[in-house]
mmCIF file of C-alpha atoms and ligand atoms in Angstrom:
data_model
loop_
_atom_site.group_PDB
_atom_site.id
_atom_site.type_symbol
_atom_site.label_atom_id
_atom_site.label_comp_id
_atom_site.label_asym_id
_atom_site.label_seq_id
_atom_site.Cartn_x
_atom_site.Cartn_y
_atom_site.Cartn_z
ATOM 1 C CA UNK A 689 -19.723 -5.920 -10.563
ATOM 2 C CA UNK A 690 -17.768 -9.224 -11.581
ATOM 3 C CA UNK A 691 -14.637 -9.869 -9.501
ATOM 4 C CA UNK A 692 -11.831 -8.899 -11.379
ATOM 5 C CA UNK A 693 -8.950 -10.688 -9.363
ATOM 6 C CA UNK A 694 -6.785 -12.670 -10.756
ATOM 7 C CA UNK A 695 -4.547 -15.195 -9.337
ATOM 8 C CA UNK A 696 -0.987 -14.126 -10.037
ATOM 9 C CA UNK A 697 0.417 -17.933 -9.122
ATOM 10 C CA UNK A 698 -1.789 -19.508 -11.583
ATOM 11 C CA UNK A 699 -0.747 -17.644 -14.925
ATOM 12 C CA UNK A 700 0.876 -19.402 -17.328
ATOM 13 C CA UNK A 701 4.769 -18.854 -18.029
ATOM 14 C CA UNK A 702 4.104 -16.777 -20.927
ATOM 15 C CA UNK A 703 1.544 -14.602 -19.424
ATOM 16 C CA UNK A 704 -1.744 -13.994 -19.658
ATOM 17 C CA UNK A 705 -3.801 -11.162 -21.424
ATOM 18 C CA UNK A 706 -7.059 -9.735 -20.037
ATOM 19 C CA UNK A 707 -9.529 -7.836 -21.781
ATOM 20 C CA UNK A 708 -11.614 -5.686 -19.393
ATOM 21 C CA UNK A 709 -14.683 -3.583 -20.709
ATOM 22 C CA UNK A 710 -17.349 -4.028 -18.381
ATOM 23 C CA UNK A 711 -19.102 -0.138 -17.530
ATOM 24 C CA UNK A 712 -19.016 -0.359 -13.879
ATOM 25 C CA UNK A 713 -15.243 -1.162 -14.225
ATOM 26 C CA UNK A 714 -15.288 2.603 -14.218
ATOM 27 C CA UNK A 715 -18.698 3.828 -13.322
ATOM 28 C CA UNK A 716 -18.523 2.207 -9.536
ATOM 29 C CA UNK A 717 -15.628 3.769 -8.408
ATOM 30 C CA UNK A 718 -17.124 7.229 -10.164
ATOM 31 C CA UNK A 719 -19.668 7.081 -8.033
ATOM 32 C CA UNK A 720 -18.339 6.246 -4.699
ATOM 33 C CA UNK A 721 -15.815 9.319 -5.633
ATOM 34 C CA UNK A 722 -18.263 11.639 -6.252
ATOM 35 C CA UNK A 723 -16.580 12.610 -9.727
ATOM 36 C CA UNK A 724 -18.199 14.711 -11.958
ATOM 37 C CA UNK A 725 -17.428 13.201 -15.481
ATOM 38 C CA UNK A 726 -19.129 10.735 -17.439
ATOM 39 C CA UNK A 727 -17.989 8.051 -20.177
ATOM 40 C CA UNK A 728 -18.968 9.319 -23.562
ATOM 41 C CA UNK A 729 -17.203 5.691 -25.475
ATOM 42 C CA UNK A 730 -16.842 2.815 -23.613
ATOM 43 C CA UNK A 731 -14.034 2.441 -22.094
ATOM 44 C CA UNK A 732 -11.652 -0.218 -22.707
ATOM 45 C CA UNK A 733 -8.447 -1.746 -20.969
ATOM 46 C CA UNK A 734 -5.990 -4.862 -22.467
ATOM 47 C CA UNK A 735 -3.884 -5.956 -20.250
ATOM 48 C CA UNK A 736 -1.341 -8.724 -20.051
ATOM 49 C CA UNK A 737 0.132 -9.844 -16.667
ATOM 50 C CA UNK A 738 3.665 -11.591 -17.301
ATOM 51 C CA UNK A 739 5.574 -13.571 -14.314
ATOM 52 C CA UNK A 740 9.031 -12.677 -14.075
ATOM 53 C CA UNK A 741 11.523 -12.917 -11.408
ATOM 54 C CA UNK A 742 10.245 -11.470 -8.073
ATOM 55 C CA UNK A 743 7.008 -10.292 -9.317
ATOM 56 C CA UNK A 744 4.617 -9.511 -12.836
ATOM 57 C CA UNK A 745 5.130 -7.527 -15.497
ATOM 58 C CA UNK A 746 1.845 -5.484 -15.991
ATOM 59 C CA UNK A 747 1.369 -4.020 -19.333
ATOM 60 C CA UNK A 748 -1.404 -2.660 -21.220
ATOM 61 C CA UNK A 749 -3.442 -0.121 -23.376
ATOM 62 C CA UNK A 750 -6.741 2.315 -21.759
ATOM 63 C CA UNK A 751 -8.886 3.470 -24.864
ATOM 64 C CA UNK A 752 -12.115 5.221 -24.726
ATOM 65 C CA UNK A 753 -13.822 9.161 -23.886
ATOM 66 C CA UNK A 754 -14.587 11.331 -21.096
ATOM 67 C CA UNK A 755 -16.261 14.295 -20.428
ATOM 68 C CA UNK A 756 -14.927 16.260 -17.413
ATOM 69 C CA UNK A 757 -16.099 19.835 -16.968
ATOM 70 C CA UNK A 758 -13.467 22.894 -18.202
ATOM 71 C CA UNK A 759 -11.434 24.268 -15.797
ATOM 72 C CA UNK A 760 -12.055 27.100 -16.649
ATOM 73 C CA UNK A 761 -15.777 27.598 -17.422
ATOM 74 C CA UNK A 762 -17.026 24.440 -16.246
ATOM 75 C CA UNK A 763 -18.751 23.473 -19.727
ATOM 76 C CA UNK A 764 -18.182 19.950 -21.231
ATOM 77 C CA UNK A 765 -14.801 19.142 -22.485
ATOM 78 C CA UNK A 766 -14.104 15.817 -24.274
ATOM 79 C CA UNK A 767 -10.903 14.313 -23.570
ATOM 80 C CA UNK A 768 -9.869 11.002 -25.185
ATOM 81 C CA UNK A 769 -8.073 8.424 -24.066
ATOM 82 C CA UNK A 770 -5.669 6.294 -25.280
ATOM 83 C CA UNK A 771 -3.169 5.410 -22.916
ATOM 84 C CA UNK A 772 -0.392 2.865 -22.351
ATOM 85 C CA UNK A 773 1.042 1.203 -18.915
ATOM 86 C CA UNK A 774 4.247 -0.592 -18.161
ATOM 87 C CA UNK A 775 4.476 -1.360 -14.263
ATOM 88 C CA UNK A 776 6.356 -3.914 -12.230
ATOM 89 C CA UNK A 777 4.562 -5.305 -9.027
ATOM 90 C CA UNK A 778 7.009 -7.089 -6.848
ATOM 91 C CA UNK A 779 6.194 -10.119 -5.009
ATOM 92 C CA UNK A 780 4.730 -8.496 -1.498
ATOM 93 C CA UNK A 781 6.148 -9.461 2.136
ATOM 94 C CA UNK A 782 8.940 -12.321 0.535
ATOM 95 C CA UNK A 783 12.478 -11.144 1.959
ATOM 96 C CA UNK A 784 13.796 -13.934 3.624
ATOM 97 C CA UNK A 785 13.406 -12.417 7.418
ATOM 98 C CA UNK A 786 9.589 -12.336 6.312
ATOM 99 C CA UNK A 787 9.206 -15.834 4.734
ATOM 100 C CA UNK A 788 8.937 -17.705 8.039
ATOM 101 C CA UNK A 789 6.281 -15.401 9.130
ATOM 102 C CA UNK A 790 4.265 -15.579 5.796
ATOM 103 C CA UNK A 791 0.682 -15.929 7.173
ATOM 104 C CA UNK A 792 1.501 -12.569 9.664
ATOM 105 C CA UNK A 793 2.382 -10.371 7.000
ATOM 106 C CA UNK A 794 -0.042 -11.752 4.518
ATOM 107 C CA UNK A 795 -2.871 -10.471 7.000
ATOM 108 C CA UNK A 796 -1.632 -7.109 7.853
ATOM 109 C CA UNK A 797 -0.950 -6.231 4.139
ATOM 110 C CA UNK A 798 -4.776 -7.077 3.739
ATOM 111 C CA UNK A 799 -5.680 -4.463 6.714
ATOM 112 C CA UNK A 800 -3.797 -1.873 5.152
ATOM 113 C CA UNK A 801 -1.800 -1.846 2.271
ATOM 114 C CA UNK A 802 -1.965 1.231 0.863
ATOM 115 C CA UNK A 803 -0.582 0.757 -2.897
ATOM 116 C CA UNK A 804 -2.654 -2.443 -2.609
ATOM 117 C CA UNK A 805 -2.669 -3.742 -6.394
ATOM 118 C CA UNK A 806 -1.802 -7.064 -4.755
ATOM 119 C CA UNK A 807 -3.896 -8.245 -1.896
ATOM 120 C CA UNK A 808 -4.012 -12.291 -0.757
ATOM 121 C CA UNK A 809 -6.772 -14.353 -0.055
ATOM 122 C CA UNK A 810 -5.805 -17.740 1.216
ATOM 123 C CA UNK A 811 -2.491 -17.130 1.100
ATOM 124 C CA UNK A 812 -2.404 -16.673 -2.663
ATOM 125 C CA UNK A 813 -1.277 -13.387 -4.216
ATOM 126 C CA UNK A 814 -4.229 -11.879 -6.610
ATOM 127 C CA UNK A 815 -3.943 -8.922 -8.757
ATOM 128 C CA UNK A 816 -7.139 -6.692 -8.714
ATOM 129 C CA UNK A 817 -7.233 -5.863 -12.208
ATOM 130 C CA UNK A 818 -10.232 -3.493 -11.869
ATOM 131 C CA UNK A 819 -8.478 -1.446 -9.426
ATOM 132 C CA UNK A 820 -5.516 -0.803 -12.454
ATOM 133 C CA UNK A 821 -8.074 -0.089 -14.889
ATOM 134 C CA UNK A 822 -9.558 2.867 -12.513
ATOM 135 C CA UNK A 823 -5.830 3.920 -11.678
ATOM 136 C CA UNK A 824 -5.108 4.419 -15.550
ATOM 137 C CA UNK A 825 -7.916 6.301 -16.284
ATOM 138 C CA UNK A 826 -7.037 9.097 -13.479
ATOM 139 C CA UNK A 827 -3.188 8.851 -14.841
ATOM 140 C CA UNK A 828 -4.658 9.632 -18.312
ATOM 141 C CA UNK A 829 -7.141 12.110 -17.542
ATOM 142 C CA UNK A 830 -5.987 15.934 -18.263
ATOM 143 C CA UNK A 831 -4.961 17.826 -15.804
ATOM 144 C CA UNK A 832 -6.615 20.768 -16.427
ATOM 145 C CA UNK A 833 -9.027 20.099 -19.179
ATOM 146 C CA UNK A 834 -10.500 22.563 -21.903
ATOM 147 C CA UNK A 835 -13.485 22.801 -23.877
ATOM 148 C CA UNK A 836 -11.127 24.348 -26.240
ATOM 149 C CA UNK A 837 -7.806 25.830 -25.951
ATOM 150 C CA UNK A 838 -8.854 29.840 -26.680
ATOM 151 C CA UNK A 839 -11.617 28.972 -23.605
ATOM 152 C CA UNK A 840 -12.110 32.585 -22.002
ATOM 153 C CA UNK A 841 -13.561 31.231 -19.064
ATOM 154 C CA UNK A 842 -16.044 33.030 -16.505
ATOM 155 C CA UNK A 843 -15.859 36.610 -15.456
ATOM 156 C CA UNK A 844 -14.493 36.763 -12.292
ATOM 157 C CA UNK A 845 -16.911 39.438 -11.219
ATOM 158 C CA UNK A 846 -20.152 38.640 -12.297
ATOM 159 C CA UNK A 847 -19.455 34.537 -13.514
ATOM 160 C CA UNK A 848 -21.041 35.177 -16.660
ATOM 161 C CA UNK A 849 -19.531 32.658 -19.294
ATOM 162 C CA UNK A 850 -17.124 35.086 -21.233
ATOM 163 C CA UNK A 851 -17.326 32.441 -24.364
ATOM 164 C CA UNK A 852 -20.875 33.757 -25.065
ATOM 165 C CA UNK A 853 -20.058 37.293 -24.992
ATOM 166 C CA UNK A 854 -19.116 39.975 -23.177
ATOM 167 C CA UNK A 855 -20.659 41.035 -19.534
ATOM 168 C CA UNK A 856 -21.723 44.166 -18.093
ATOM 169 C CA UNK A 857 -18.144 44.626 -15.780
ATOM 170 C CA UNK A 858 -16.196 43.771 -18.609
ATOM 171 C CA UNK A 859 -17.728 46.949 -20.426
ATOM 172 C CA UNK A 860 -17.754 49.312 -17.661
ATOM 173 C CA UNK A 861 -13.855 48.630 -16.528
ATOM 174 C CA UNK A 862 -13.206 49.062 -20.445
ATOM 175 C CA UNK A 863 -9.536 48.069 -21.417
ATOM 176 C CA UNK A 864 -6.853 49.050 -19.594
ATOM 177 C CA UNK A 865 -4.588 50.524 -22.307
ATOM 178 C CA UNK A 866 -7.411 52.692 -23.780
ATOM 179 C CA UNK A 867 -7.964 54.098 -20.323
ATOM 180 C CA UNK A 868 -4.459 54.956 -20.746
ATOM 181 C CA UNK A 869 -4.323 56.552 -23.987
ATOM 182 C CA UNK A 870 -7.708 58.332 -22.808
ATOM 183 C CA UNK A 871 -5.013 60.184 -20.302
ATOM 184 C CA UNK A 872 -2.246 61.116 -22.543
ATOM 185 C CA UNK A 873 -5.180 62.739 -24.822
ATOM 186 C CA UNK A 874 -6.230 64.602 -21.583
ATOM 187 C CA UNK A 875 -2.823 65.905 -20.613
ATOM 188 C CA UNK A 876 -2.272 66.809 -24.749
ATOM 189 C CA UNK A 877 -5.150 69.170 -24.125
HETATM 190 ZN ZN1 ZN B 1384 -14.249 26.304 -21.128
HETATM 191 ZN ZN1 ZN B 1385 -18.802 40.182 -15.494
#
């Protein structure tokens, strides 16, 4: 996959605005994550990195489908995306007790930052734009999605999938309010 830093001290005043629609964008990170969903349209991400005071503006639009399995039966279920971002990353490791000690800090936040949209490399702050693009889409995804919204999901019994009909427990338990009015017809008699 392409490198998808960018350096944040070389922007222009106004900003900059990225398009990013490469597959593996997505599909790496998919992988290495084990998830089980797929990309069913391209995905696509525009966004525009803005210096301001302290830090960048980050702004930008995810469009594109998934399928992720139902949570309740575990067939496909399409969810589309079409999501908008507004974040503000602050200029890392630049209060003044820090500034003498620049080079230190710069190094450690490479070792193990943990929210690490910024990392440097030779000192120079860069903005890992494919890392964004991969947060966004797990923002947007639902959180528990649905082939469709009546889904009956699987029989808890047997795991039969109760959208395609009824299963053999379902019939024997029968409903529980007949089973009811069964009694009162007993006790009449
Ligand atoms: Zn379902
Ligand atoms: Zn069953």
């Amino acid at each position: 996959m392409q490198n998808y830093r960018i350096s944040l001290n070389d922007l222009p005043p106004e900003g900059k605005e990225f398009t990013l629609d490469e597959a593996a964008i997505w599909q790496e990170p998919m992988e290495e994550f084990r998830l089980d969903f797929r990309v069913s349209k391209p995905l696509c991400a525009r966004i525009l990195v803005l210096p301001m005071d302290g830090g960048w503006l980050v702004r930008g639009t995810l469009e594109g489908e998934v399928v992720l399995p139902c949570s309740r039966c575990a067939e496909d279920s399409v969810a589309a995306i079409a999501a908008r971002f507004e974040d503000f990353e602050s200029m890392p490791g630049m209060s003044d007790d820090e500034a003498e000690n620049d080079d230190i800090v710069a190094a450690g936040e490479m070792e193990d930052s943990t929210d690490g949209r910024i990392v440097f490399e030779r000192n120079s702050p860069m903005l890992d734009l494919a890392a964004i693009c991969w947060e966004e889409l797990m923002l947007a995804l639902p959180v528990t999605p649905l082939c469709r919204n009546d889904c009956k999901g699987l029989c808890a019994g047997c795991g039969v999938n109760l959208n395609e009909g009824m299963c053999a427990c379902t019939e024997e338990e029968g409903d529980p309010r007949m089973a009811a009015l069964r009694g009162l017809t007993l006790h009449k008699n």
